[in-house]
mmCIF file with all atom_site columns, C-alpha atoms in Angstrom:
data_model
loop_
_atom_site.group_PDB
_atom_site.id
_atom_site.type_symbol
_atom_site.label_atom_id
_atom_site.label_alt_id
_atom_site.label_comp_id
_atom_site.label_asym_id
_atom_site.label_entity_id
_atom_site.label_seq_id
_atom_site.pdbx_PDB_ins_code
_atom_site.Cartn_x
_atom_site.Cartn_y
_atom_site.Cartn_z
_atom_site.occupancy
_atom_site.B_iso_or_equiv
_atom_site.pdbx_formal_charge
_atom_site.auth_seq_id
_atom_site.auth_comp_id
_atom_site.auth_asym_id
_atom_site.auth_atom_id
_atom_site.pdbx_PDB_model_num
ATOM 1   C CA . MET Q 1 1   ? 25.731  136.936 -77.785 1.00 54.00 ? 1069 MET Q CA 1
ATOM 2   C CA . ILE Q 1 2   ? 29.308  136.558 -76.552 1.00 60.00 ? 1070 ILE Q CA 1
ATOM 3   C CA . PHE Q 1 3   ? 30.992  136.806 -79.949 1.00 60.00 ? 1071 PHE Q CA 1
ATOM 4   C CA . ASP Q 1 4   ? 30.115  138.976 -82.929 1.00 58.00 ? 1072 ASP Q CA 1
ATOM 5   C CA . GLU Q 1 5   ? 28.388  137.026 -85.697 1.00 61.00 ? 1073 GLU Q CA 1
ATOM 6   C CA . ARG Q 1 6   ? 30.839  138.329 -88.285 1.00 56.00 ? 1074 ARG Q CA 1
ATOM 7   C CA . GLU Q 1 7   ? 34.053  137.299 -86.546 1.00 60.00 ? 1075 GLU Q CA 1
ATOM 8   C CA . GLN Q 1 8   ? 35.702  133.900 -86.755 1.00 69.00 ? 1076 GLN Q CA 1
ATOM 9   C CA . VAL Q 1 9   ? 36.002  132.395 -83.289 1.00 74.00 ? 1077 VAL Q CA 1
ATOM 10  C CA . LEU Q 1 10  ? 38.417  129.651 -82.279 1.00 84.00 ? 1078 LEU Q CA 1
ATOM 11  C CA . TRP Q 1 11  ? 38.052  127.429 -79.233 1.00 91.00 ? 1079 TRP Q CA 1
ATOM 12  C CA . ALA Q 1 12  ? 41.325  128.798 -77.849 1.00 89.00 ? 1080 ALA Q CA 1
ATOM 13  C CA . ASP Q 1 13  ? 39.785  132.281 -77.878 1.00 88.00 ? 1081 ASP Q CA 1
ATOM 14  C CA . ALA Q 1 14  ? 36.557  130.985 -76.357 1.00 91.00 ? 1082 ALA Q CA 1
ATOM 15  C CA . TRP Q 1 15  ? 38.271  129.240 -73.441 1.00 93.00 ? 1083 TRP Q CA 1
ATOM 16  C CA . SER Q 1 16  ? 40.153  132.433 -72.617 1.00 92.00 ? 1084 SER Q CA 1
ATOM 17  C CA . ASN Q 1 17  ? 36.773  134.146 -72.136 1.00 91.00 ? 1085 ASN Q CA 1
ATOM 18  C CA . THR Q 1 18  ? 35.492  133.558 -68.592 1.00 93.00 ? 1086 THR Q CA 1
ATOM 19  C CA . SER Q 1 19  ? 31.929  134.510 -69.515 1.00 93.00 ? 1087 SER Q CA 1
ATOM 20  C CA . PHE Q 1 20  ? 31.923  131.931 -72.301 1.00 94.00 ? 1088 PHE Q CA 1
ATOM 21  C CA . LYS Q 1 21  ? 33.126  129.155 -69.998 1.00 95.00 ? 1089 LYS Q CA 1
ATOM 22  C CA . ILE Q 1 22  ? 30.459  129.930 -67.390 1.00 95.00 ? 1090 ILE Q CA 1
ATOM 23  C CA . LYS Q 1 23  ? 27.675  129.980 -69.995 1.00 95.00 ? 1091 LYS Q CA 1
ATOM 24  C CA . PHE Q 1 24  ? 28.996  126.902 -71.784 1.00 96.00 ? 1092 PHE Q CA 1
ATOM 25  C CA . PHE Q 1 25  ? 29.272  124.658 -68.733 1.00 96.00 ? 1093 PHE Q CA 1
ATOM 26  C CA . GLY Q 1 26  ? 26.205  126.213 -67.108 1.00 96.00 ? 1094 GLY Q CA 1
ATOM 27  C CA . GLY Q 1 27  ? 24.138  125.499 -70.207 1.00 97.00 ? 1095 GLY Q CA 1
ATOM 28  C CA . LEU Q 1 28  ? 25.429  121.932 -70.486 1.00 97.00 ? 1096 LEU Q CA 1
ATOM 29  C CA . SER Q 1 29  ? 24.637  121.304 -66.822 1.00 98.00 ? 1097 SER Q CA 1
ATOM 30  C CA . LEU Q 1 30  ? 21.090  122.601 -67.175 1.00 97.00 ? 1098 LEU Q CA 1
ATOM 31  C CA . VAL Q 1 31  ? 20.551  120.467 -70.295 1.00 97.00 ? 1099 VAL Q CA 1
ATOM 32  C CA . ALA Q 1 32  ? 21.821  117.393 -68.436 1.00 96.00 ? 1100 ALA Q CA 1
ATOM 33  C CA . VAL Q 1 33  ? 19.510  118.044 -65.475 1.00 97.00 ? 1101 VAL Q CA 1
ATOM 34  C CA . THR Q 1 34  ? 16.512  118.671 -67.750 1.00 96.00 ? 1102 THR Q CA 1
ATOM 35  C CA . LEU Q 1 35  ? 17.064  115.489 -69.773 1.00 93.00 ? 1103 LEU Q CA 1
ATOM 36  C CA . SER Q 1 36  ? 17.578  113.442 -66.595 1.00 93.00 ? 1104 SER Q CA 1
ATOM 37  C CA . LEU Q 1 37  ? 14.126  114.555 -65.402 1.00 94.00 ? 1105 LEU Q CA 1
ATOM 38  C CA . TYR Q 1 38  ? 12.444  113.890 -68.752 1.00 92.00 ? 1106 TYR Q CA 1
ATOM 39  C CA . PRO Q 1 39  ? 11.575  110.225 -67.990 1.00 90.00 ? 1107 PRO Q CA 1
ATOM 40  C CA . LEU Q 1 40  ? 9.693   111.277 -64.830 1.00 93.00 ? 1108 LEU Q CA 1
ATOM 41  C CA . PHE Q 1 41  ? 7.803   113.969 -66.724 1.00 95.00 ? 1109 PHE Q CA 1
ATOM 42  C CA . PHE Q 1 42  ? 6.855   111.657 -69.572 1.00 92.00 ? 1110 PHE Q CA 1
ATOM 43  C CA . ASP Q 1 43  ? 5.730   108.949 -67.153 1.00 92.00 ? 1111 ASP Q CA 1
ATOM 44  C CA . TYR Q 1 44  ? 3.429   111.572 -65.641 1.00 94.00 ? 1112 TYR Q CA 1
ATOM 45  C CA . ILE Q 1 45  ? 1.870   112.751 -68.899 1.00 95.00 ? 1113 ILE Q CA 1
ATOM 46  C CA . GLU Q 1 46  ? 1.307   109.184 -70.114 1.00 94.00 ? 1114 GLU Q CA 1
ATOM 47  C CA . GLN Q 1 47  ? -0.958  108.578 -67.097 1.00 93.00 ? 1115 GLN Q CA 1
ATOM 48  C CA . ARG Q 1 48  ? -3.296  111.519 -67.676 1.00 94.00 ? 1116 ARG Q CA 1
ATOM 49  C CA . ASN Q 1 49  ? -6.275  111.737 -69.997 1.00 94.00 ? 1117 ASN Q CA 1
ATOM 50  C CA . GLY Q 1 50  ? -6.385  114.236 -72.825 1.00 95.00 ? 1118 GLY Q CA 1
ATOM 51  C CA . LYS Q 1 51  ? -8.333  115.303 -75.859 1.00 95.00 ? 1119 LYS Q CA 1
ATOM 52  C CA . VAL Q 1 52  ? -8.118  113.830 -79.363 1.00 96.00 ? 1120 VAL Q CA 1
ATOM 53  C CA . LEU Q 1 53  ? -8.054  116.684 -81.852 1.00 96.00 ? 1121 LEU Q CA 1
ATOM 54  C CA . ASN Q 1 54  ? -10.250 116.676 -84.940 1.00 95.00 ? 1122 ASN Q CA 1
ATOM 55  C CA . ASP Q 1 55  ? -7.390  116.983 -87.420 1.00 96.00 ? 1123 ASP Q CA 1
ATOM 56  C CA . PHE Q 1 56  ? -8.915  117.080 -90.913 1.00 94.00 ? 1124 PHE Q CA 1
ATOM 57  C CA . PHE Q 1 57  ? -5.573  116.834 -92.715 1.00 94.00 ? 1125 PHE Q CA 1
ATOM 58  C CA . LEU Q 1 58  ? -4.380  113.894 -90.626 1.00 95.00 ? 1126 LEU Q CA 1
ATOM 59  C CA . GLN Q 1 59  ? -7.649  112.051 -91.196 1.00 92.00 ? 1127 GLN Q CA 1
ATOM 60  C CA . LYS Q 1 60  ? -7.018  112.172 -94.949 1.00 93.00 ? 1128 LYS Q CA 1
ATOM 61  C CA . LEU Q 1 61  ? -3.409  110.995 -94.608 1.00 95.00 ? 1129 LEU Q CA 1
ATOM 62  C CA . PRO Q 1 62  ? -2.908  107.185 -94.471 1.00 94.00 ? 1130 PRO Q CA 1
ATOM 63  C CA . ALA Q 1 63  ? -0.653  106.160 -91.572 1.00 95.00 ? 1131 ALA Q CA 1
ATOM 64  C CA . LYS Q 1 64  ? 2.649   104.470 -92.505 1.00 96.00 ? 1132 LYS Q CA 1
ATOM 65  C CA . ASN Q 1 65  ? 5.731   103.429 -90.552 1.00 95.00 ? 1133 ASN Q CA 1
ATOM 66  C CA . VAL Q 1 66  ? 8.545   105.748 -91.641 1.00 95.00 ? 1134 VAL Q CA 1
ATOM 67  C CA . SER Q 1 67  ? 10.789  105.309 -88.575 1.00 92.00 ? 1135 SER Q CA 1
ATOM 68  C CA . THR Q 1 68  ? 13.876  104.507 -90.643 1.00 91.00 ? 1136 THR Q CA 1
ATOM 69  C CA . PRO Q 1 69  ? 13.881  107.667 -92.802 1.00 94.00 ? 1137 PRO Q CA 1
ATOM 70  C CA . VAL Q 1 70  ? 12.913  109.786 -89.788 1.00 95.00 ? 1138 VAL Q CA 1
ATOM 71  C CA . PHE Q 1 71  ? 15.895  108.766 -87.732 1.00 91.00 ? 1139 PHE Q CA 1
ATOM 72  C CA . THR Q 1 72  ? 18.238  108.600 -90.709 1.00 93.00 ? 1140 THR Q CA 1
ATOM 73  C CA . ILE Q 1 73  ? 17.536  112.296 -91.270 1.00 96.00 ? 1141 ILE Q CA 1
ATOM 74  C CA . ILE Q 1 74  ? 17.624  113.184 -87.564 1.00 95.00 ? 1142 ILE Q CA 1
ATOM 75  C CA . TRP Q 1 75  ? 20.948  111.514 -86.808 1.00 93.00 ? 1143 TRP Q CA 1
ATOM 76  C CA . SER Q 1 76  ? 22.547  112.641 -90.068 1.00 96.00 ? 1144 SER Q CA 1
ATOM 77  C CA . MET Q 1 77  ? 21.704  116.257 -89.257 1.00 97.00 ? 1145 MET Q CA 1
ATOM 78  C CA . GLY Q 1 78  ? 22.760  115.655 -85.666 1.00 95.00 ? 1146 GLY Q CA 1
ATOM 79  C CA . ALA Q 1 79  ? 26.167  114.486 -86.881 1.00 96.00 ? 1147 ALA Q CA 1
ATOM 80  C CA . LEU Q 1 80  ? 26.520  117.535 -89.138 1.00 97.00 ? 1148 LEU Q CA 1
ATOM 81  C CA . THR Q 1 81  ? 25.583  119.879 -86.300 1.00 97.00 ? 1149 THR Q CA 1
ATOM 82  C CA . LEU Q 1 82  ? 27.983  118.149 -83.907 1.00 96.00 ? 1150 LEU Q CA 1
ATOM 83  C CA . TYR Q 1 83  ? 30.789  118.593 -86.437 1.00 97.00 ? 1151 TYR Q CA 1
ATOM 84  C CA . GLN Q 1 84  ? 30.060  122.311 -86.702 1.00 96.00 ? 1152 GLN Q CA 1
ATOM 85  C CA . VAL Q 1 85  ? 29.708  122.604 -82.918 1.00 95.00 ? 1153 VAL Q CA 1
ATOM 86  C CA . ILE Q 1 86  ? 33.184  121.110 -82.508 1.00 95.00 ? 1154 ILE Q CA 1
ATOM 87  C CA . SER Q 1 87  ? 34.514  123.551 -85.100 1.00 93.00 ? 1155 SER Q CA 1
ATOM 88  C CA . ASN Q 1 88  ? 32.771  126.714 -83.913 1.00 94.00 ? 1156 ASN Q CA 1
ATOM 89  C CA . PRO Q 1 89  ? 32.215  127.691 -80.242 1.00 95.00 ? 1157 PRO Q CA 1
ATOM 90  C CA . ARG Q 1 90  ? 29.611  130.299 -81.219 1.00 94.00 ? 1158 ARG Q CA 1
ATOM 91  C CA . ILE Q 1 91  ? 27.467  127.590 -82.830 1.00 95.00 ? 1159 ILE Q CA 1
ATOM 92  C CA . ALA Q 1 92  ? 28.086  125.393 -79.781 1.00 96.00 ? 1160 ALA Q CA 1
ATOM 93  C CA . ILE Q 1 93  ? 26.847  127.828 -77.163 1.00 96.00 ? 1161 ILE Q CA 1
ATOM 94  C CA . ASN Q 1 94  ? 23.877  128.987 -79.263 1.00 96.00 ? 1162 ASN Q CA 1
ATOM 95  C CA . THR Q 1 95  ? 22.815  125.375 -79.848 1.00 97.00 ? 1163 THR Q CA 1
ATOM 96  C CA . ILE Q 1 96  ? 23.149  124.428 -76.177 1.00 97.00 ? 1164 ILE Q CA 1
ATOM 97  C CA . TRP Q 1 97  ? 21.026  127.287 -74.888 1.00 97.00 ? 1165 TRP Q CA 1
ATOM 98  C CA . CYS Q 1 98  ? 18.434  127.104 -77.644 1.00 98.00 ? 1166 CYS Q CA 1
ATOM 99  C CA . PHE Q 1 99  ? 18.060  123.349 -77.102 1.00 97.00 ? 1167 PHE Q CA 1
ATOM 100 C CA . LEU Q 1 100 ? 17.661  123.966 -73.364 1.00 98.00 ? 1168 LEU Q CA 1
ATOM 101 C CA . LEU Q 1 101 ? 14.850  126.469 -73.937 1.00 98.00 ? 1169 LEU Q CA 1
ATOM 102 C CA . ILE Q 1 102 ? 13.111  124.140 -76.402 1.00 98.00 ? 1170 ILE Q CA 1
ATOM 103 C CA . ALA Q 1 103 ? 13.261  121.321 -73.848 1.00 97.00 ? 1171 ALA Q CA 1
ATOM 104 C CA . LEU Q 1 104 ? 11.844  123.555 -71.097 1.00 98.00 ? 1172 LEU Q CA 1
ATOM 105 C CA . THR Q 1 105 ? 9.124   125.178 -73.216 1.00 98.00 ? 1173 THR Q CA 1
ATOM 106 C CA . ARG Q 1 106 ? 7.982   121.751 -74.391 1.00 97.00 ? 1174 ARG Q CA 1
ATOM 107 C CA . VAL Q 1 107 ? 7.530   120.731 -70.764 1.00 97.00 ? 1175 VAL Q CA 1
ATOM 108 C CA . VAL Q 1 108 ? 5.369   123.815 -70.246 1.00 97.00 ? 1176 VAL Q CA 1
ATOM 109 C CA . SER Q 1 109 ? 3.347   123.479 -73.460 1.00 97.00 ? 1177 SER Q CA 1
ATOM 110 C CA . ILE Q 1 110 ? 2.766   119.730 -73.018 1.00 97.00 ? 1178 ILE Q CA 1
ATOM 111 C CA . SER Q 1 111 ? 1.704   120.332 -69.406 1.00 96.00 ? 1179 SER Q CA 1
ATOM 112 C CA . LEU Q 1 112 ? -0.818  122.974 -70.455 1.00 96.00 ? 1180 LEU Q CA 1
ATOM 113 C CA . TRP Q 1 113 ? -2.226  121.107 -73.473 1.00 95.00 ? 1181 TRP Q CA 1
ATOM 114 C CA . HIS Q 1 114 ? -3.688  117.779 -72.346 1.00 95.00 ? 1182 HIS Q CA 1
ATOM 115 C CA . LEU Q 1 115 ? -3.803  115.833 -75.600 1.00 96.00 ? 1183 LEU Q CA 1
ATOM 116 C CA . ASP Q 1 116 ? -4.227  112.190 -76.474 1.00 96.00 ? 1184 ASP Q CA 1
ATOM 117 C CA . PRO Q 1 117 ? -2.416  110.959 -79.592 1.00 95.00 ? 1185 PRO Q CA 1
ATOM 118 C CA . PRO Q 1 118 ? -3.990  110.566 -83.049 1.00 96.00 ? 1186 PRO Q CA 1
ATOM 119 C CA . THR Q 1 119 ? -5.991  107.359 -83.299 1.00 92.00 ? 1187 THR Q CA 1
ATOM 120 C CA . GLU Q 1 120 ? -3.834  105.827 -86.058 1.00 93.00 ? 1188 GLU Q CA 1
ATOM 121 C CA . LEU Q 1 121 ? -0.501  106.529 -84.380 1.00 95.00 ? 1189 LEU Q CA 1
ATOM 122 C CA . ILE Q 1 122 ? 2.375   104.171 -85.268 1.00 94.00 ? 1190 ILE Q CA 1
ATOM 123 C CA . PRO Q 1 123 ? 5.228   104.213 -82.703 1.00 90.00 ? 1191 PRO Q CA 1
ATOM 124 C CA . LEU Q 1 124 ? 8.561   105.643 -83.848 1.00 89.00 ? 1192 LEU Q CA 1
ATOM 125 C CA . ILE Q 1 125 ? 11.290  103.070 -83.229 1.00 80.00 ? 1193 ILE Q CA 1
ATOM 126 C CA . ASP Q 1 126 ? 14.705  104.439 -82.281 1.00 71.00 ? 1194 ASP Q CA 1
ATOM 127 C CA . PRO Q 1 127 ? 16.492  102.872 -79.258 1.00 56.00 ? 1195 PRO Q CA 1
ATOM 128 C CA . LEU Q 1 128 ? 18.897  105.788 -78.851 1.00 62.00 ? 1196 LEU Q CA 1
ATOM 129 C CA . SER Q 1 129 ? 16.238  108.509 -78.711 1.00 60.00 ? 1197 SER Q CA 1
ATOM 130 C CA . ASN Q 1 130 ? 13.980  106.417 -76.512 1.00 56.00 ? 1198 ASN Q CA 1
ATOM 131 C CA . THR Q 1 131 ? 16.593  106.341 -73.736 1.00 56.00 ? 1199 THR Q CA 1
ATOM 132 C CA . PHE Q 1 132 ? 15.654  109.964 -72.975 1.00 55.00 ? 1200 PHE Q CA 1
ATOM 133 C CA . TYR Q 1 133 ? 12.027  108.896 -72.646 1.00 53.00 ? 1201 TYR Q CA 1
ATOM 134 C CA . GLY Q 1 134 ? 12.669  106.217 -70.030 1.00 51.00 ? 1202 GLY Q CA 1
ATOM 135 C CA . GLY Q 1 135 ? 13.258  103.424 -72.547 1.00 57.00 ? 1203 GLY Q CA 1
ATOM 136 C CA . LYS Q 1 136 ? 9.759   103.414 -74.017 1.00 70.00 ? 1204 LYS Q CA 1
ATOM 137 C CA . PHE Q 1 137 ? 7.814   105.174 -76.731 1.00 79.00 ? 1205 PHE Q CA 1
ATOM 138 C CA . ILE Q 1 138 ? 5.849   108.152 -75.439 1.00 88.00 ? 1206 ILE Q CA 1
ATOM 139 C CA . THR Q 1 139 ? 2.580   109.000 -77.160 1.00 92.00 ? 1207 THR Q CA 1
ATOM 140 C CA . LYS Q 1 140 ? 1.424   112.181 -75.393 1.00 94.00 ? 1208 LYS Q CA 1
ATOM 141 C CA . ASP Q 1 141 ? 4.383   114.553 -75.865 1.00 93.00 ? 1209 ASP Q CA 1
ATOM 142 C CA . LEU Q 1 142 ? 2.441   116.252 -78.605 1.00 96.00 ? 1210 LEU Q CA 1
ATOM 143 C CA . PHE Q 1 143 ? 2.265   120.051 -78.553 1.00 96.00 ? 1211 PHE Q CA 1
ATOM 144 C CA . TYR Q 1 144 ? 4.661   121.051 -79.906 1.00 96.00 ? 1212 TYR Q CA 1
ATOM 145 C CA . SER Q 1 145 ? 6.736   118.669 -82.078 1.00 97.00 ? 1213 SER Q CA 1
ATOM 146 C CA . GLY Q 1 146 ? 10.228  118.287 -80.630 1.00 95.00 ? 1214 GLY Q CA 1
ATOM 147 C CA . HIS Q 1 147 ? 11.486  116.472 -83.715 1.00 95.00 ? 1215 HIS Q CA 1
ATOM 148 C CA . THR Q 1 148 ? 10.492  119.331 -86.015 1.00 97.00 ? 1216 THR Q CA 1
ATOM 149 C CA . ALA Q 1 149 ? 11.610  122.069 -83.625 1.00 98.00 ? 1217 ALA Q CA 1
ATOM 150 C CA . THR Q 1 150 ? 15.064  120.515 -83.214 1.00 97.00 ? 1218 THR Q CA 1
ATOM 151 C CA . GLN Q 1 151 ? 15.614  120.402 -86.955 1.00 97.00 ? 1219 GLN Q CA 1
ATOM 152 C CA . PHE Q 1 152 ? 14.643  124.067 -87.239 1.00 98.00 ? 1220 PHE Q CA 1
ATOM 153 C CA . LEU Q 1 153 ? 16.946  124.845 -84.316 1.00 97.00 ? 1221 LEU Q CA 1
ATOM 154 C CA . MET Q 1 154 ? 19.802  123.506 -86.464 1.00 97.00 ? 1222 MET Q CA 1
ATOM 155 C CA . PHE Q 1 155 ? 18.716  125.764 -89.317 1.00 98.00 ? 1223 PHE Q CA 1
ATOM 156 C CA . LEU Q 1 156 ? 18.877  128.755 -86.972 1.00 97.00 ? 1224 LEU Q CA 1
ATOM 157 C CA . CYS Q 1 157 ? 22.177  127.892 -85.275 1.00 97.00 ? 1225 CYS Q CA 1
ATOM 158 C CA . LEU Q 1 158 ? 24.233  126.635 -88.215 1.00 97.00 ? 1226 LEU Q CA 1
ATOM 159 C CA . GLU Q 1 159 ? 26.036  129.352 -90.146 1.00 94.00 ? 1227 GLU Q CA 1
ATOM 160 C CA . LYS Q 1 160 ? 27.165  127.973 -93.515 1.00 95.00 ? 1228 LYS Q CA 1
ATOM 161 C CA . ARG Q 1 161 ? 24.684  128.419 -96.351 1.00 96.00 ? 1229 ARG Q CA 1
ATOM 162 C CA . ILE Q 1 162 ? 24.735  124.752 -97.418 1.00 97.00 ? 1230 ILE Q CA 1
ATOM 163 C CA . ASP Q 1 163 ? 24.223  123.634 -93.802 1.00 98.00 ? 1231 ASP Q CA 1
ATOM 164 C CA . LYS Q 1 164 ? 21.227  125.933 -93.446 1.00 98.00 ? 1232 LYS Q CA 1
ATOM 165 C CA . ILE Q 1 165 ? 19.722  124.621 -96.676 1.00 98.00 ? 1233 ILE Q CA 1
ATOM 166 C CA . LEU Q 1 166 ? 20.119  121.024 -95.503 1.00 98.00 ? 1234 LEU Q CA 1
ATOM 167 C CA . ALA Q 1 167 ? 18.632  121.865 -92.111 1.00 98.00 ? 1235 ALA Q CA 1
ATOM 168 C CA . LEU Q 1 168 ? 15.646  123.610 -93.677 1.00 98.00 ? 1236 LEU Q CA 1
ATOM 169 C CA . ILE Q 1 169 ? 15.024  120.650 -95.992 1.00 98.00 ? 1237 ILE Q CA 1
ATOM 170 C CA . SER Q 1 170 ? 15.274  118.264 -93.047 1.00 98.00 ? 1238 SER Q CA 1
ATOM 171 C CA . THR Q 1 171 ? 12.789  120.398 -91.072 1.00 98.00 ? 1239 THR Q CA 1
ATOM 172 C CA . VAL Q 1 172 ? 10.202  120.092 -93.838 1.00 98.00 ? 1240 VAL Q CA 1
ATOM 173 C CA . MET Q 1 173 ? 10.861  116.382 -94.338 1.00 98.00 ? 1241 MET Q CA 1
ATOM 174 C CA . ILE Q 1 174 ? 10.660  115.536 -90.628 1.00 98.00 ? 1242 ILE Q CA 1
ATOM 175 C CA . GLY Q 1 175 ? 7.464   117.559 -90.284 1.00 98.00 ? 1243 GLY Q CA 1
ATOM 176 C CA . ILE Q 1 176 ? 5.882   115.601 -93.133 1.00 97.00 ? 1244 ILE Q CA 1
ATOM 177 C CA . LEU Q 1 177 ? 7.172   112.222 -91.959 1.00 97.00 ? 1245 LEU Q CA 1
ATOM 178 C CA . VAL Q 1 178 ? 5.931   112.511 -88.362 1.00 97.00 ? 1246 VAL Q CA 1
ATOM 179 C CA . LEU Q 1 179 ? 2.509   113.362 -89.775 1.00 98.00 ? 1247 LEU Q CA 1
ATOM 180 C CA . ILE Q 1 180 ? 2.640   110.325 -92.068 1.00 97.00 ? 1248 ILE Q CA 1
ATOM 181 C CA . GLN Q 1 181 ? 3.435   108.212 -88.992 1.00 97.00 ? 1249 GLN Q CA 1
ATOM 182 C CA . HIS Q 1 182 ? 0.594   109.987 -87.126 1.00 97.00 ? 1250 HIS Q CA 1
ATOM 183 C CA . VAL Q 1 183 ? 2.751   110.638 -84.050 1.00 96.00 ? 1251 VAL Q CA 1
ATOM 184 C CA . HIS Q 1 184 ? 1.798   114.332 -84.111 1.00 97.00 ? 1252 HIS Q CA 1
ATOM 185 C CA . TYR Q 1 185 ? -1.114  116.542 -85.046 1.00 98.00 ? 1253 TYR Q CA 1
ATOM 186 C CA . THR Q 1 186 ? -0.726  119.073 -87.845 1.00 98.00 ? 1254 THR Q CA 1
ATOM 187 C CA . LEU Q 1 187 ? -0.850  121.880 -85.267 1.00 97.00 ? 1255 LEU Q CA 1
ATOM 188 C CA . ASP Q 1 188 ? 2.121   120.361 -83.404 1.00 98.00 ? 1256 ASP Q CA 1
ATOM 189 C CA . VAL Q 1 189 ? 4.255   120.415 -86.533 1.00 98.00 ? 1257 VAL Q CA 1
ATOM 190 C CA . LEU Q 1 190 ? 3.228   123.819 -87.905 1.00 98.00 ? 1258 LEU Q CA 1
ATOM 191 C CA . THR Q 1 191 ? 3.896   125.624 -84.627 1.00 98.00 ? 1259 THR Q CA 1
ATOM 192 C CA . ALA Q 1 192 ? 7.228   123.904 -83.911 1.00 98.00 ? 1260 ALA Q CA 1
ATOM 193 C CA . PRO Q 1 193 ? 9.390   126.242 -86.063 1.00 98.00 ? 1261 PRO Q CA 1
ATOM 194 C CA . LEU Q 1 194 ? 7.754   129.271 -84.424 1.00 98.00 ? 1262 LEU Q CA 1
ATOM 195 C CA . PHE Q 1 195 ? 8.579   127.978 -80.942 1.00 98.00 ? 1263 PHE Q CA 1
ATOM 196 C CA . ALA Q 1 196 ? 12.125  127.128 -82.050 1.00 98.00 ? 1264 ALA Q CA 1
ATOM 197 C CA . TYR Q 1 197 ? 12.582  130.644 -83.422 1.00 98.00 ? 1265 TYR Q CA 1
ATOM 198 C CA . LEU Q 1 198 ? 11.303  132.219 -80.196 1.00 98.00 ? 1266 LEU Q CA 1
ATOM 199 C CA . CYS Q 1 199 ? 13.635  129.988 -78.167 1.00 98.00 ? 1267 CYS Q CA 1
ATOM 200 C CA . PHE Q 1 200 ? 16.545  130.956 -80.414 1.00 97.00 ? 1268 PHE Q CA 1
ATOM 201 C CA . LYS Q 1 201 ? 15.874  134.678 -79.969 1.00 97.00 ? 1269 LYS Q CA 1
ATOM 202 C CA . ALA Q 1 202 ? 15.398  134.219 -76.220 1.00 97.00 ? 1270 ALA Q CA 1
ATOM 203 C CA . SER Q 1 203 ? 18.672  132.294 -75.934 1.00 96.00 ? 1271 SER Q CA 1
ATOM 204 C CA . GLN Q 1 204 ? 20.507  135.049 -77.794 1.00 93.00 ? 1272 GLN Q CA 1
ATOM 205 C CA . TRP Q 1 205 ? 19.026  137.638 -75.431 1.00 94.00 ? 1273 TRP Q CA 1
ATOM 206 C CA . LEU Q 1 206 ? 20.041  135.594 -72.376 1.00 93.00 ? 1274 LEU Q CA 1
ATOM 207 C CA . LEU Q 1 207 ? 23.583  135.157 -73.651 1.00 92.00 ? 1275 LEU Q CA 1
ATOM 208 C CA . LYS Q 1 208 ? 23.881  138.925 -74.052 1.00 88.00 ? 1276 LYS Q CA 1
ATOM 209 C CA . GLN Q 1 209 ? 22.556  139.692 -70.573 1.00 82.00 ? 1277 GLN Q CA 1
ATOM 210 C CA . PHE Q 1 210 ? 24.791  137.546 -68.367 1.00 71.00 ? 1278 PHE Q CA 1
#
């Protein structure tokens, strides 16, 4: 980590640190490249055949369209995180690099696990999010849940107690809601926080090394 967790860091201090500037703009560039390649990757996985998991819990859960609450929570927490990112460069750089690692590890995990979606899947409707998926709803980006992992990422990166509480609540709610919509298997949701935590620790290690 570039700055000690206990010290208050201002953007003026951050910009005077050459290492911070390299990691900040380097991380943003890698995120931009990764997201620009996402549509090609998702086009690829939509064409392949996979396995439908025998998810006992999901079979007992009636499918309902909860797109509105899902994206209300996601974009509300996104706005809160953006506000804190603008206020705190330490939160900014941690979020950038953790998000990058989540995006990359999802590419790896989705590539390794060839899964078809749950049979009662109801598409999540959000025009803004779907732009990163090539303008269409993707059904096979399953293991692990990016929606749930991103909410837990916010819990890990945010520093104020109330922000962490809100992020943890949103993680649980999003995990439940994507299961209600049947866009993920239970395994996808339960493992997402673990992957997010590993990405967070890995990002902290990387930021210390270079």
